[in-house]
């Protein structure tokens, strides 16, 4: 079957996760105003603060799969938060898998 571009089916433990859509977000230099938590799949956006520069670009529940094209699925929240802040003077490309229902 052909599942189309950018749509991923994550299957595990016998059940299918919701379909997720891949998005790339360019984060400007400085603080991002997001809270990340660890999950089995990788770092997940827990909260996007109202004042965040990424409000409307990142959403709660987005799975962060790459940072500047480095695979982050094995990273925990502490690691990715540290790397993001180390690069705070630069633009950072954040690749996420978002739930489809966030796209409506």
Short mmCIF file of C-alpha atoms in Angstrom, two decimals:
data_model
loop_
_atom_site.label_atom_id
_atom_site.label_comp_id
_atom_site.label_asym_id
_atom_site.label_seq_id
_atom_site.Cartn_x
_atom_site.Cartn_y
_atom_site.Cartn_z
CA UNK A 1 0.00 0.00 0.00
CA UNK A 2 1.02 3.57 -0.58
CA UNK A 3 0.55 5.76 2.47
CA UNK A 4 1.38 9.10 0.80
CA UNK A 5 4.11 11.56 1.64
CA UNK A 6 4.80 12.65 5.18
CA UNK A 7 2.24 10.41 6.83
CA UNK A 8 3.56 7.80 9.24
CA UNK A 9 1.83 4.84 10.83
CA UNK A 10 3.46 4.04 14.15
CA UNK A 11 2.54 0.54 15.18
CA UNK A 12 3.45 -1.06 18.45
CA UNK A 13 2.08 -3.55 20.97
CA UNK A 14 -0.46 -4.79 18.45
CA UNK A 15 -2.35 -1.52 18.06
CA UNK A 16 -1.91 1.36 15.68
CA UNK A 17 -1.18 4.78 17.04
CA UNK A 18 -3.07 7.64 15.43
CA UNK A 19 -1.67 8.67 12.07
CA UNK A 20 0.89 11.43 12.50
CA UNK A 21 2.03 14.09 10.07
CA UNK A 22 5.65 15.18 9.82
CA UNK A 23 6.31 18.91 10.13
CA UNK A 24 9.48 20.98 10.22
CA UNK A 25 9.59 24.09 12.38
CA UNK A 26 12.35 26.71 12.31
CA UNK A 27 12.88 27.99 15.82
CA UNK A 28 14.45 31.46 16.01
CA UNK A 29 17.39 32.24 18.32
CA UNK A 30 16.56 32.72 21.98
CA UNK A 31 14.24 31.01 24.42
CA UNK A 32 11.52 28.89 22.88
CA UNK A 33 8.99 28.81 25.72
CA UNK A 34 8.17 25.13 25.40
CA UNK A 35 8.20 22.35 27.97
CA UNK A 36 9.35 18.91 26.80
CA UNK A 37 8.79 15.59 28.51
CA UNK A 38 10.26 12.13 27.87
CA UNK A 39 8.24 9.31 26.34
CA UNK A 40 8.89 5.82 24.97
CA UNK A 41 8.78 7.19 21.41
CA UNK A 42 11.10 10.10 22.17
CA UNK A 43 10.83 13.66 23.49
CA UNK A 44 7.29 15.05 23.38
CA UNK A 45 6.10 18.66 23.55
CA UNK A 46 4.25 18.82 26.86
CA UNK A 47 3.31 22.50 26.80
CA UNK A 48 3.68 25.47 24.48
CA UNK A 49 3.52 28.58 26.65
CA UNK A 50 1.18 31.38 25.50
CA UNK A 51 4.12 33.75 24.98
CA UNK A 52 6.18 31.15 23.05
CA UNK A 53 7.58 32.14 19.66
CA UNK A 54 6.46 28.68 18.51
CA UNK A 55 2.80 29.08 19.52
CA UNK A 56 0.73 27.84 16.59
CA UNK A 57 3.72 26.00 15.11
CA UNK A 58 4.32 23.38 17.78
CA UNK A 59 1.48 21.72 19.68
CA UNK A 60 1.11 19.75 22.89
CA UNK A 61 1.72 16.10 22.09
CA UNK A 62 4.05 16.68 19.12
CA UNK A 63 6.75 14.00 19.03
CA UNK A 64 10.17 15.54 18.37
CA UNK A 65 11.98 13.17 16.01
CA UNK A 66 14.92 15.37 14.97
CA UNK A 67 16.81 18.52 15.89
CA UNK A 68 18.89 20.07 13.09
CA UNK A 69 18.48 16.74 11.26
CA UNK A 70 19.93 14.74 14.19
CA UNK A 71 17.66 11.86 15.17
CA UNK A 72 16.29 12.59 18.66
CA UNK A 73 14.00 9.59 19.14
CA UNK A 74 16.46 8.00 21.60
CA UNK A 75 16.93 11.24 23.57
CA UNK A 76 15.17 12.11 26.80
CA UNK A 77 13.68 15.48 27.67
CA UNK A 78 16.74 16.56 29.66
CA UNK A 79 19.13 15.92 26.74
CA UNK A 80 17.09 17.70 24.08
CA UNK A 81 16.39 20.67 26.37
CA UNK A 82 20.13 21.00 27.02
CA UNK A 83 21.06 20.83 23.33
CA UNK A 84 18.35 23.34 22.37
CA UNK A 85 19.66 25.82 24.95
CA UNK A 86 23.29 25.23 23.90
CA UNK A 87 22.28 26.35 20.41
CA UNK A 88 20.19 29.29 21.64
CA UNK A 89 22.09 31.83 19.51
CA UNK A 90 21.21 29.93 16.35
CA UNK A 91 18.16 29.01 14.33
CA UNK A 92 17.21 25.42 15.14
CA UNK A 93 15.23 23.12 12.89
CA UNK A 94 12.82 20.99 14.90
CA UNK A 95 11.22 18.04 13.11
CA UNK A 96 8.08 16.70 14.73
CA UNK A 97 5.37 14.16 14.14
CA UNK A 98 2.09 15.81 15.01
CA UNK A 99 -1.32 14.25 15.43
CA UNK A 100 -3.45 14.73 12.35
CA UNK A 101 -6.34 16.23 14.31
CA UNK A 102 -4.09 19.19 15.21
CA UNK A 103 -4.12 20.15 11.49
CA UNK A 104 -7.83 20.96 11.24
#
